[in-house]
mmCIF file of C-alpha atoms and ligand atoms in Angstrom:
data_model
loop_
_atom_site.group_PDB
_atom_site.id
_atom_site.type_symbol
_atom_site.label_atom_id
_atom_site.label_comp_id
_atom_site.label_asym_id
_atom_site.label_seq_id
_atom_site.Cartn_x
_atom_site.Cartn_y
_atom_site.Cartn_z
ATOM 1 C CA UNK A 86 0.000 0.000 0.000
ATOM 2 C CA UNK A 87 2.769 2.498 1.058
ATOM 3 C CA UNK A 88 4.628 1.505 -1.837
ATOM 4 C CA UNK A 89 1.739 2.600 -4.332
ATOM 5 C CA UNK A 90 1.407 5.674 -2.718
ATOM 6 C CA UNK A 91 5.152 6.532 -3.334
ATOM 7 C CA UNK A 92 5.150 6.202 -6.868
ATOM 8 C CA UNK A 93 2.939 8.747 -9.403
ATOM 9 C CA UNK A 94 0.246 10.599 -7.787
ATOM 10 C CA UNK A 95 -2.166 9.897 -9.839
ATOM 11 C CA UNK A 96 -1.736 6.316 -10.123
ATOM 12 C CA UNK A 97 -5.236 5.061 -9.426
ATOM 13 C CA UNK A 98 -4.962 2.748 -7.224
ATOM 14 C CA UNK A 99 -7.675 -0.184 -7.088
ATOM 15 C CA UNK A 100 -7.733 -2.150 -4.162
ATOM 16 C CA UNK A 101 -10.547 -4.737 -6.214
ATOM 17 C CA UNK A 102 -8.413 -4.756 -9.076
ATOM 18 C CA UNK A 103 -5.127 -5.943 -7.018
ATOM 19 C CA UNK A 104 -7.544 -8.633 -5.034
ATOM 20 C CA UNK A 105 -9.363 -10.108 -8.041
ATOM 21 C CA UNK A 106 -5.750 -10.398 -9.636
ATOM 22 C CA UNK A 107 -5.097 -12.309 -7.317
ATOM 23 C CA UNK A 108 -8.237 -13.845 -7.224
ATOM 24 C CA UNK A 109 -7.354 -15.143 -10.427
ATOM 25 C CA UNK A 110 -4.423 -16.640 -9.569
ATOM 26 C CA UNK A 111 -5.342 -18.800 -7.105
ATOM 27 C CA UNK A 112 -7.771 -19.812 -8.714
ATOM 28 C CA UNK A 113 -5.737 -21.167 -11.550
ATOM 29 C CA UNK A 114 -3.503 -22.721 -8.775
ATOM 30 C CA UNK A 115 -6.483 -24.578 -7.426
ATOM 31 C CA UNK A 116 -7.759 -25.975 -10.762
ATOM 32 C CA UNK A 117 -4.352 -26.902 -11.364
ATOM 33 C CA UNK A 118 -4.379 -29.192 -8.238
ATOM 34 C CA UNK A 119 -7.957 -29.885 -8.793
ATOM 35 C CA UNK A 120 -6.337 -31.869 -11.944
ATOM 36 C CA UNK A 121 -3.429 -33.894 -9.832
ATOM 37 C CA UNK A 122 -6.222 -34.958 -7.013
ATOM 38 C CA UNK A 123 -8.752 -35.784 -8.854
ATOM 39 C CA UNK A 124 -11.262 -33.652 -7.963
ATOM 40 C CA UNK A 125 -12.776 -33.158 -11.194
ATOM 41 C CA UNK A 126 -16.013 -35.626 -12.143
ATOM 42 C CA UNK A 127 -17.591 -36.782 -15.619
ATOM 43 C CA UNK A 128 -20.951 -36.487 -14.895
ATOM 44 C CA UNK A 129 -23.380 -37.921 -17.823
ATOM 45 C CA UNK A 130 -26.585 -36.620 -18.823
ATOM 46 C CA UNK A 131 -28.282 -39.297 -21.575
ATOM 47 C CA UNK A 132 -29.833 -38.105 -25.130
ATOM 48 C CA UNK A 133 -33.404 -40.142 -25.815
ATOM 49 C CA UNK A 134 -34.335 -40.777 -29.696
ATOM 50 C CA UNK A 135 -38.129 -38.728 -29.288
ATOM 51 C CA UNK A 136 -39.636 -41.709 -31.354
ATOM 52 C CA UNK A 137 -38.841 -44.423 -29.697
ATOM 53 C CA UNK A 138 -37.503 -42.942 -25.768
ATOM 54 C CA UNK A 139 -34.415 -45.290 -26.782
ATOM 55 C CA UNK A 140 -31.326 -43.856 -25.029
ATOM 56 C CA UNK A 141 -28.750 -43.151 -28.181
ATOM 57 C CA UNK A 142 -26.375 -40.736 -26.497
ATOM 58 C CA UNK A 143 -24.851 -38.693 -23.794
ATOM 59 C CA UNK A 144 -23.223 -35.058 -23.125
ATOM 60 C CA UNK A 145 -20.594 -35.433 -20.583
ATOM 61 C CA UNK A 146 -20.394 -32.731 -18.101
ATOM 62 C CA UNK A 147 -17.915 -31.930 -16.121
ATOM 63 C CA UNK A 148 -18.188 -30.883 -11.765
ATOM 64 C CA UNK A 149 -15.443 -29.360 -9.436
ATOM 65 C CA UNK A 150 -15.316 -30.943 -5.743
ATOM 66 C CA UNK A 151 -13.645 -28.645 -4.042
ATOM 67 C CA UNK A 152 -11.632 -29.691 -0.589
ATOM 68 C CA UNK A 153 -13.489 -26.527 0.872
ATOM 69 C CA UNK A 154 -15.902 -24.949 -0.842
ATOM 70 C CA UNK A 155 -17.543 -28.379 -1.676
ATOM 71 C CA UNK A 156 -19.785 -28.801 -5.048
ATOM 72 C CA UNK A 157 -18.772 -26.502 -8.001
ATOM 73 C CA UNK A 158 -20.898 -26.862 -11.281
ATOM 74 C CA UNK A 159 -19.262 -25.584 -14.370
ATOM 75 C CA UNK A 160 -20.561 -22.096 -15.236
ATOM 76 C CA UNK A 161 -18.371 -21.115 -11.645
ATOM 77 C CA UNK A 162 -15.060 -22.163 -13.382
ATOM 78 C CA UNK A 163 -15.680 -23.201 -17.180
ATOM 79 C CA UNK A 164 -15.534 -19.469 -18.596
ATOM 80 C CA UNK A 165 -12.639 -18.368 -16.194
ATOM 81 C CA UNK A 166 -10.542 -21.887 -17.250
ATOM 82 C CA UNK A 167 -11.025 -20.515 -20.819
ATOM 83 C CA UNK A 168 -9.478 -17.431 -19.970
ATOM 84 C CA UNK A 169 -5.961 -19.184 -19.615
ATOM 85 C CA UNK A 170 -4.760 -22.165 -20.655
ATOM 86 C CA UNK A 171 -6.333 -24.160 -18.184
ATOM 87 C CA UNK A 172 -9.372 -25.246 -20.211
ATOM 88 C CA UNK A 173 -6.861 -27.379 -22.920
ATOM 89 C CA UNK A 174 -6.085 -29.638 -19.774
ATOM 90 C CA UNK A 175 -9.401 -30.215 -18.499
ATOM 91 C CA UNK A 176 -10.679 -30.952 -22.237
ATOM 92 C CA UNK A 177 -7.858 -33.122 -22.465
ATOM 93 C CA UNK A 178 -8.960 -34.983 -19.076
ATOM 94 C CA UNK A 179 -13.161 -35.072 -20.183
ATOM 95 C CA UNK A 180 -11.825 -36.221 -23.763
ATOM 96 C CA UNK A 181 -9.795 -39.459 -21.991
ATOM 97 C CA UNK A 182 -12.637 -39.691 -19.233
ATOM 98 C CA UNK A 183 -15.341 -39.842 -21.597
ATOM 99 C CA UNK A 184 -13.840 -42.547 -23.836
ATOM 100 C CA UNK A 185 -13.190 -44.467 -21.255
ATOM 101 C CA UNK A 186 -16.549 -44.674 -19.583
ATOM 102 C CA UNK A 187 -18.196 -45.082 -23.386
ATOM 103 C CA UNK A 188 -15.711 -48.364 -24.031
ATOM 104 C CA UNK A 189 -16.977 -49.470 -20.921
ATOM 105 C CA UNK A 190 -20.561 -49.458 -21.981
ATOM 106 C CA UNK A 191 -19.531 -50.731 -25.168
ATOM 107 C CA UNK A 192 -17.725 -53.704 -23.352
ATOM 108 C CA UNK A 193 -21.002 -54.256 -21.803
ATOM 109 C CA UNK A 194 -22.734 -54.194 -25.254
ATOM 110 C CA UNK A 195 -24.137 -50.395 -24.600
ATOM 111 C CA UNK A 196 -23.419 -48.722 -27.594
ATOM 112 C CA UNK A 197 -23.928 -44.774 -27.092
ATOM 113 C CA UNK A 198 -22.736 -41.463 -28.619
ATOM 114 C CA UNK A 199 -21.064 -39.524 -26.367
ATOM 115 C CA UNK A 200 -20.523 -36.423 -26.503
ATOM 116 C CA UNK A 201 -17.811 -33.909 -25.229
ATOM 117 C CA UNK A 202 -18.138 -29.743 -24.981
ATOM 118 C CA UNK A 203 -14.764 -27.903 -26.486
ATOM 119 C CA UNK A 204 -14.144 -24.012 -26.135
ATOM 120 C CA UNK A 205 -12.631 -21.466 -28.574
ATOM 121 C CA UNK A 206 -8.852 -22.330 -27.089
ATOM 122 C CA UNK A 207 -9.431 -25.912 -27.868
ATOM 123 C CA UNK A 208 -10.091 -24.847 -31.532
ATOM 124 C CA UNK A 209 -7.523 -22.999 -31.505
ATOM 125 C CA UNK A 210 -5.032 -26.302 -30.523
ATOM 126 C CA UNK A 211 -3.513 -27.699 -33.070
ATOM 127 C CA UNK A 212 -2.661 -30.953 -31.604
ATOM 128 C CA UNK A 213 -6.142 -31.893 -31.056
ATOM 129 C CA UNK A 214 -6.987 -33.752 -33.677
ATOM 130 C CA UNK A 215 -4.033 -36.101 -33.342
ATOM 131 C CA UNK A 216 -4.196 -35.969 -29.404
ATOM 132 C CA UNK A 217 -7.676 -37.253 -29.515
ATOM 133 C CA UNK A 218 -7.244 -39.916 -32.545
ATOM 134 C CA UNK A 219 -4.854 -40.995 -29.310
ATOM 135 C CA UNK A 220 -7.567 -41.354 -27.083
ATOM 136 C CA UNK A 221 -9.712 -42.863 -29.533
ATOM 137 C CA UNK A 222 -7.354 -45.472 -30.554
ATOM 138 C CA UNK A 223 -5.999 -46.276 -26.690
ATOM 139 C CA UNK A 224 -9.526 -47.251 -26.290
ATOM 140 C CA UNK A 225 -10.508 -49.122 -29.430
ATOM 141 C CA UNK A 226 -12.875 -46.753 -30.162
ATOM 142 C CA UNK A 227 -14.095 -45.344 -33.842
ATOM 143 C CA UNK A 228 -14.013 -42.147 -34.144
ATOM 144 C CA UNK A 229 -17.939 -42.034 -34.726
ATOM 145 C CA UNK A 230 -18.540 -43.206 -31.077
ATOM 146 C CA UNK A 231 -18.406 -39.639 -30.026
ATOM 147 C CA UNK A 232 -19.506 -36.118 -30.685
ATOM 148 C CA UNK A 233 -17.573 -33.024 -30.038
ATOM 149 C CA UNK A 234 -19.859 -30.021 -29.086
ATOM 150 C CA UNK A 235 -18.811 -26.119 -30.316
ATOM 151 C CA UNK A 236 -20.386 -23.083 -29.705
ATOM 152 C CA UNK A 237 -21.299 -20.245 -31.969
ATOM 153 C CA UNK A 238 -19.312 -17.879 -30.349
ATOM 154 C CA UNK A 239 -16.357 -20.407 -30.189
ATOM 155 C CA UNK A 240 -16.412 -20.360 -33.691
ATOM 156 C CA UNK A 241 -16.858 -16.724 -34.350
ATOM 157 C CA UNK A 242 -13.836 -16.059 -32.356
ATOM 158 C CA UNK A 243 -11.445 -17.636 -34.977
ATOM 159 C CA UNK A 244 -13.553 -19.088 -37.953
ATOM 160 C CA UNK A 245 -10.439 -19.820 -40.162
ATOM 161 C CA UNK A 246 -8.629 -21.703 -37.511
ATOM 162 C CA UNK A 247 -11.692 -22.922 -36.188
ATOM 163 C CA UNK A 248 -12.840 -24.421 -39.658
ATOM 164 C CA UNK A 249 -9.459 -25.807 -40.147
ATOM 165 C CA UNK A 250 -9.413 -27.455 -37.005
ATOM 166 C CA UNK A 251 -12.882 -29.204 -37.370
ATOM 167 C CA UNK A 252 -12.221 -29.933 -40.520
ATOM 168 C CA UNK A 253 -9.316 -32.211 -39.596
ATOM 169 C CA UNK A 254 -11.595 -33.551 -36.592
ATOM 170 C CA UNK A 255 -14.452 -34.322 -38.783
ATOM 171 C CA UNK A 256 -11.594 -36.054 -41.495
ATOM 172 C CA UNK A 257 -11.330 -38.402 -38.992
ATOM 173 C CA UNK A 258 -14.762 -39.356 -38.722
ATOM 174 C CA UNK A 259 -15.471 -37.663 -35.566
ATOM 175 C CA UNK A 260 -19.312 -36.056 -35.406
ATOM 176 C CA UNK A 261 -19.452 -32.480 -34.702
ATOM 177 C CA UNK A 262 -22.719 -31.099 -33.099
ATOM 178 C CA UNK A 263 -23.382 -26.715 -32.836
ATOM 179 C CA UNK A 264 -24.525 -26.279 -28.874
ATOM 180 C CA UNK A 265 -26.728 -23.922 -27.468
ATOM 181 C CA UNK A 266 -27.950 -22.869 -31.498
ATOM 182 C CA UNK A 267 -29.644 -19.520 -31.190
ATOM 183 C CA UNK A 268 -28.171 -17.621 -28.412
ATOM 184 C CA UNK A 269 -24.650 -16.722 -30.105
ATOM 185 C CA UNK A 270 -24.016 -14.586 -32.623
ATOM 186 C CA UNK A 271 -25.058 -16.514 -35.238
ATOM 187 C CA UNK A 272 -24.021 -16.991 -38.736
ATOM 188 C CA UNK A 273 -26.210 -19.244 -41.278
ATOM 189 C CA UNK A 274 -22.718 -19.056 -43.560
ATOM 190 C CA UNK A 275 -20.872 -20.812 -40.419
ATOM 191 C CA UNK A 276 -23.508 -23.569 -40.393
ATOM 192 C CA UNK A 277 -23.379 -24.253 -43.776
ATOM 193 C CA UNK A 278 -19.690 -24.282 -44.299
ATOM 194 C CA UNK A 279 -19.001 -25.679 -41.310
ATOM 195 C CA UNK A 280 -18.853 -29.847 -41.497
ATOM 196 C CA UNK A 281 -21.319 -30.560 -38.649
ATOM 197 C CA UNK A 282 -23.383 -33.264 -37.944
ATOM 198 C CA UNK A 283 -25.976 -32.204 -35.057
ATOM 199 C CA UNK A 284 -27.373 -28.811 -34.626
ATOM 200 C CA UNK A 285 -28.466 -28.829 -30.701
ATOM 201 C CA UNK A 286 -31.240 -26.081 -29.566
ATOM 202 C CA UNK A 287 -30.400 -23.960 -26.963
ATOM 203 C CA UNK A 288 -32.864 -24.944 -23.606
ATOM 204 C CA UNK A 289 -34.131 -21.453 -23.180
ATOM 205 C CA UNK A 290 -36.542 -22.108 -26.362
ATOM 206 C CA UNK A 291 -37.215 -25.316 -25.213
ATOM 207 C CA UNK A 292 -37.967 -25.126 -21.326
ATOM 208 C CA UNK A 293 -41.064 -22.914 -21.675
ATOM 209 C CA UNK A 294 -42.367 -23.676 -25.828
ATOM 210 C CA UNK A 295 -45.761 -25.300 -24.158
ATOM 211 C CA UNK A 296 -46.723 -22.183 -22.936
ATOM 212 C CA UNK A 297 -44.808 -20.176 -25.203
ATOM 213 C CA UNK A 298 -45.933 -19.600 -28.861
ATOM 214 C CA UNK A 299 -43.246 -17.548 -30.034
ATOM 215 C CA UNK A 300 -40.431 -20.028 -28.605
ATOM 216 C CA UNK A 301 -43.055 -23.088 -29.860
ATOM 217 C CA UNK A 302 -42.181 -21.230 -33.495
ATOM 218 C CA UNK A 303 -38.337 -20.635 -32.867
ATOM 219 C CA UNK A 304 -37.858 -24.433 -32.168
ATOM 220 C CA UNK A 305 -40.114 -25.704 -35.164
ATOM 221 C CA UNK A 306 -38.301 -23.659 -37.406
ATOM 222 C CA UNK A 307 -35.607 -24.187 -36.196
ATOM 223 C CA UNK A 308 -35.955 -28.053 -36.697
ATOM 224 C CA UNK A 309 -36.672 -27.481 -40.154
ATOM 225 C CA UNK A 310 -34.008 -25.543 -40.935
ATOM 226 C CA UNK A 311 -31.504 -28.280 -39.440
ATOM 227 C CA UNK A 312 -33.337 -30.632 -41.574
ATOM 228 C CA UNK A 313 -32.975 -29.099 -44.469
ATOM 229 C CA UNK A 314 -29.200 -29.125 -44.312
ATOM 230 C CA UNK A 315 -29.190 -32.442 -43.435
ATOM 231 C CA UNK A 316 -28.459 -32.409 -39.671
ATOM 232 C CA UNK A 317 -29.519 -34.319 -36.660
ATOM 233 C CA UNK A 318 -31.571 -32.361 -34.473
ATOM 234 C CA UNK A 319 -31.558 -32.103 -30.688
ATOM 235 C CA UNK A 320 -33.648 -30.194 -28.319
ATOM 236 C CA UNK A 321 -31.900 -29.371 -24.990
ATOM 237 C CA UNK A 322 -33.457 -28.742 -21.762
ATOM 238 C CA UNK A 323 -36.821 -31.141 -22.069
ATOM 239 C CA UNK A 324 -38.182 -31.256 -18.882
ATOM 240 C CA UNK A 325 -41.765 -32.285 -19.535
ATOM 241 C CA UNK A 326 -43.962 -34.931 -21.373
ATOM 242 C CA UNK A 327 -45.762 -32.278 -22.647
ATOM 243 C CA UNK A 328 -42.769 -31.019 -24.658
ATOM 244 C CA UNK A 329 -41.731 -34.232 -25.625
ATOM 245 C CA UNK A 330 -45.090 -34.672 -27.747
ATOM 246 C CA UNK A 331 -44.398 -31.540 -29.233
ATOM 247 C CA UNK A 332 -40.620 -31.796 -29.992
ATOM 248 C CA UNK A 333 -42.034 -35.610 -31.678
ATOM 249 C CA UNK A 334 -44.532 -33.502 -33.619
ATOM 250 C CA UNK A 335 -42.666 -30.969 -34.888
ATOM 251 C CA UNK A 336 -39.902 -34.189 -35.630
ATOM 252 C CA UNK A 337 -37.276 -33.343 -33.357
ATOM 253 C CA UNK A 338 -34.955 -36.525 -33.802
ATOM 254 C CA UNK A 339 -32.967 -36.420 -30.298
ATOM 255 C CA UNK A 340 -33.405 -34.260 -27.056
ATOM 256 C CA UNK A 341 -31.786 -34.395 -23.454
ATOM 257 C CA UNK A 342 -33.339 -32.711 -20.257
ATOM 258 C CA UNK A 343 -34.255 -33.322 -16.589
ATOM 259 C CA UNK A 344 -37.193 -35.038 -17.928
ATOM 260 C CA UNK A 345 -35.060 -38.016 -18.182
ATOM 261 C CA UNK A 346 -32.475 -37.245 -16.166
ATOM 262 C CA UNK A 347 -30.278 -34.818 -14.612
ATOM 263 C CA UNK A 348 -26.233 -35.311 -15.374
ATOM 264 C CA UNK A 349 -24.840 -37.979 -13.255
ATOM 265 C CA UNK A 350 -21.964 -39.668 -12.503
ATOM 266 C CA UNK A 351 -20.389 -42.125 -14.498
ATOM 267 C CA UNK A 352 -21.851 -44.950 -12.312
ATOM 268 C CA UNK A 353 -25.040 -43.867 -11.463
ATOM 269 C CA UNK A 354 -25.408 -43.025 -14.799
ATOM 270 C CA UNK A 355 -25.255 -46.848 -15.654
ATOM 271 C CA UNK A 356 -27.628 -47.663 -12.895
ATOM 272 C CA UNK A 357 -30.031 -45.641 -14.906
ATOM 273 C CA UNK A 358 -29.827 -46.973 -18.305
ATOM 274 C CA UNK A 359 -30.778 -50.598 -16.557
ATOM 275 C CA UNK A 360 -33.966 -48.417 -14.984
ATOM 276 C CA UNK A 361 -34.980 -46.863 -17.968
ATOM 277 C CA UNK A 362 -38.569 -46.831 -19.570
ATOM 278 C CA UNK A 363 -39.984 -44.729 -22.019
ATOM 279 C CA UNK A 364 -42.967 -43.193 -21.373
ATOM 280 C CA UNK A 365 -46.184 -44.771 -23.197
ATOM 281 C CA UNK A 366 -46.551 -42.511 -26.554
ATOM 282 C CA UNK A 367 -50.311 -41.643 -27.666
ATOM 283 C CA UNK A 368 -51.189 -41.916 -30.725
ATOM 284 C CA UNK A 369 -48.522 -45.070 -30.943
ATOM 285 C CA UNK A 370 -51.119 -48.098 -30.033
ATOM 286 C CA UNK A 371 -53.394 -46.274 -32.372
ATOM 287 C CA UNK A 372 -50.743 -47.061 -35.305
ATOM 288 C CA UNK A 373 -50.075 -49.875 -34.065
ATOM 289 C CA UNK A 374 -53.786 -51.164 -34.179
ATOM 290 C CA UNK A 375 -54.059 -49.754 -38.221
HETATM 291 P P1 LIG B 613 -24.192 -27.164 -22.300
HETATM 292 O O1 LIG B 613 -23.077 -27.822 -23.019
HETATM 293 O O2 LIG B 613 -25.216 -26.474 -23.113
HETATM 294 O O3 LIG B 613 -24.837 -28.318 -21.403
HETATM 295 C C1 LIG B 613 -26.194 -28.407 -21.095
HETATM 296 C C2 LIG B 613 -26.483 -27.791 -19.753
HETATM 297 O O4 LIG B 613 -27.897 -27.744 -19.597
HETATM 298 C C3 LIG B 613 -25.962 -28.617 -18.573
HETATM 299 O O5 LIG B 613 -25.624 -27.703 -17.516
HETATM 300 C C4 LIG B 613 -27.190 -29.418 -18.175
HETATM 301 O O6 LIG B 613 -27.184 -29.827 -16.831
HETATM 302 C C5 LIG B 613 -28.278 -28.397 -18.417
HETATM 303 N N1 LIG B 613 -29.569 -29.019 -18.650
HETATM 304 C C6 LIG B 613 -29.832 -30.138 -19.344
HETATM 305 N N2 LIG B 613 -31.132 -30.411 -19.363
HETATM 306 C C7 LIG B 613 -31.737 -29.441 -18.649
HETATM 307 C C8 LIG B 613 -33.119 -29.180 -18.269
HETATM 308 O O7 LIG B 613 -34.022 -29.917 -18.625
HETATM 309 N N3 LIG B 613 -33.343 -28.075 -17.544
HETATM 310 C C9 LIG B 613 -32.347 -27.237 -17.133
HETATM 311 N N4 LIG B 613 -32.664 -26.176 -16.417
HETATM 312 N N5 LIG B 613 -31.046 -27.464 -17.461
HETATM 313 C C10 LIG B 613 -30.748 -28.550 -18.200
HETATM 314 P P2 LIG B 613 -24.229 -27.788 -16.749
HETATM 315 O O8 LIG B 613 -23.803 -29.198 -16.572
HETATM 316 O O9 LIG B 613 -24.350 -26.919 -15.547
HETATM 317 O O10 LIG B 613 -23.229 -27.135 -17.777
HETATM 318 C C11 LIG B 613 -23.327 -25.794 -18.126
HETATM 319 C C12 LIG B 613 -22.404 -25.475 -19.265
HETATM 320 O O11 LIG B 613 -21.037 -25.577 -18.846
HETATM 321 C C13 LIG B 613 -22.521 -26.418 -20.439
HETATM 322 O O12 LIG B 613 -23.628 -26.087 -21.242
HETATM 323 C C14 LIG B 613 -21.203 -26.179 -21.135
HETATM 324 O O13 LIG B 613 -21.247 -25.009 -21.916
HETATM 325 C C15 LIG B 613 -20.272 -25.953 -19.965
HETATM 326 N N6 LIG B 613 -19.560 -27.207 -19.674
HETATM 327 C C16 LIG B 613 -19.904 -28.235 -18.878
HETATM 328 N N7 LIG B 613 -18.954 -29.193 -18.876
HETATM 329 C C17 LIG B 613 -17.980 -28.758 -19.716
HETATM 330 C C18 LIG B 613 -16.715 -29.295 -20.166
HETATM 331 O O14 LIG B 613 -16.288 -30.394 -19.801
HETATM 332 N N8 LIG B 613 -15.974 -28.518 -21.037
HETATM 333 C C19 LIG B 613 -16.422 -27.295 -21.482
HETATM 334 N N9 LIG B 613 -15.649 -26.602 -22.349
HETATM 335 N N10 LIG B 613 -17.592 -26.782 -21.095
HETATM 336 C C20 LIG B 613 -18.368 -27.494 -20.224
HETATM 337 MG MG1 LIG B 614 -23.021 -29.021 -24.594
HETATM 338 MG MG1 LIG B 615 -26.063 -26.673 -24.816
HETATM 339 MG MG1 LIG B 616 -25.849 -24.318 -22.625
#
């Protein structure tokens, strides 16, 4: 303190900006260690097919126990880790997590798509490809068995880079899905150019479209729209019955959501697949019958 005062007069000086600095950098110090004892968890939240309820998939999600400060979900540390470096490790650790929880299914004779969120700096990493054909092959897994999930925004950061380095991913047969579709800044160019697979619909159009007309119309158009490019389409955030029937109407192919589940852990998450039952569908003993 004494020292600031000795230099320039009018040096401002912030006491918040000095803290959060170094805020920031123990907070980095902590996710580092985070990494080295384990306290990092692949949590899995499963993907239904809205014809049949059959599970086909699951977005793994990652969750910080802290020694301390106890349960951490990802919106707490996920944009600072992408701020630094950080976030190319912990992609690095969901990307080897993930595979190895899906070649356990597969062992087991589960086959599901999983899928995996990256960030702008992980587009921006040239090794990824080959680091992750790694992973892939340590496992004996084809490159199909998972899904890589990129934002708009991720995208728009860098779209050169970023189209190179998806381009390379999707070479290798890896599926590439757009998350949270309407609430970046979106380009229809992007989605065109861009080799992607699955176009997933951001959850605040989808929580609320039974009572909501205008986000009923955002979703069904937007359905259409990935349809006629030739995507997959998934609904995020289905947390009723009611919306089900409509995302089936409107031919939504996929959709995840508290619904079915919550993310869980790897193991509970297994537990539920042996559990699950889709909910009776009206209108499907009717077809049946004909
Ligand atoms: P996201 O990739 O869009 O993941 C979906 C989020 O929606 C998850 O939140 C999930 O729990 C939540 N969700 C799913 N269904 C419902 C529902 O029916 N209702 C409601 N209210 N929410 C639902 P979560 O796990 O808190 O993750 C938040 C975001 O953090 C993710 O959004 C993703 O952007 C980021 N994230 C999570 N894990 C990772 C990771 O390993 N790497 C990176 N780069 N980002 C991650
Ligand atoms: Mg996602
Ligand atoms: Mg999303
Ligand atoms: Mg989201």
């Amino acid at each position: 303190y004494v020292a600031k005062r000795r230099g320039s007069g009018f040096t401002v000086y912030d006491p918040s900006i000095d803290k959060s600095s170094q805020e920031s950098l123990s907070l980095l110090s902590e996710l580092r260690r985070a990494l080295d004892r384990n306290e990092f968890l692949l949590y899995a939240q499963p993907k239904v097919e809205l014809a049949t309820g059959k599970v086909v998939g699951a977005e793994a999600l990652v969750r910080w126990v802290h020694p301390e400060k106890g349960f951490i979900g990802p919106d707490n540390f996920i944009p600072f880790a992408e701020t630094t470096g950080f976030i190319r490790m912990l992609t690095s650790w969901m990307l080897n997590r993930t595979a190895i929880l899906c070649a356990e299914l597969q062992k087991k004779g589960i086959t599901l798509k999983f899928s995996v969120n990256l960030s702008t700096r992980d587009l921006l990493d040239q090794d990824l490809p080959t680091h992750f054909a790694d992973i892939l092959t340590r496992n004996q897994l084809s490159p199909s068995s998972m899904c890589l999930e990129i934002t708009e925004s991720a995208i728009m950061d860098d779209p050169i880079r970023a189209q190179l380095t998806l381009e390379r991913l999707h070479g290798m047969g890896v599926e590439l899905a757009i998350d949270d579709f309407g609430t970046g800044y979106s380009s229809l160019a992007y989605l065109k150019r861009l080799p992607v697979d699955e176009l997933k619909i951001d959850k605040s159009f989808v929580m609320n479209m039974e009572h909501d007309a205008d986000d009923a119309k955002i979703v069904k158009s937007t359905i259409d729209l990935g349809h006629n490019l030739g995507l997959r389409v998934v609904a995020e955030g289905l947390e009723t019955l009611a919306v089900w029937h409509l995302l089936k109407q409107m031919g939504c192919d996929q959709a995840q959501g508290y619904y079915m589940s919550k993310p869980m852990p790897g193991d509970r998450f297994i537990e539920w697949l042996e559990q699950w039952k889709a909910p009776e569908m009206p209108g499907q003993s009717e077809n049946m019958a004909i």
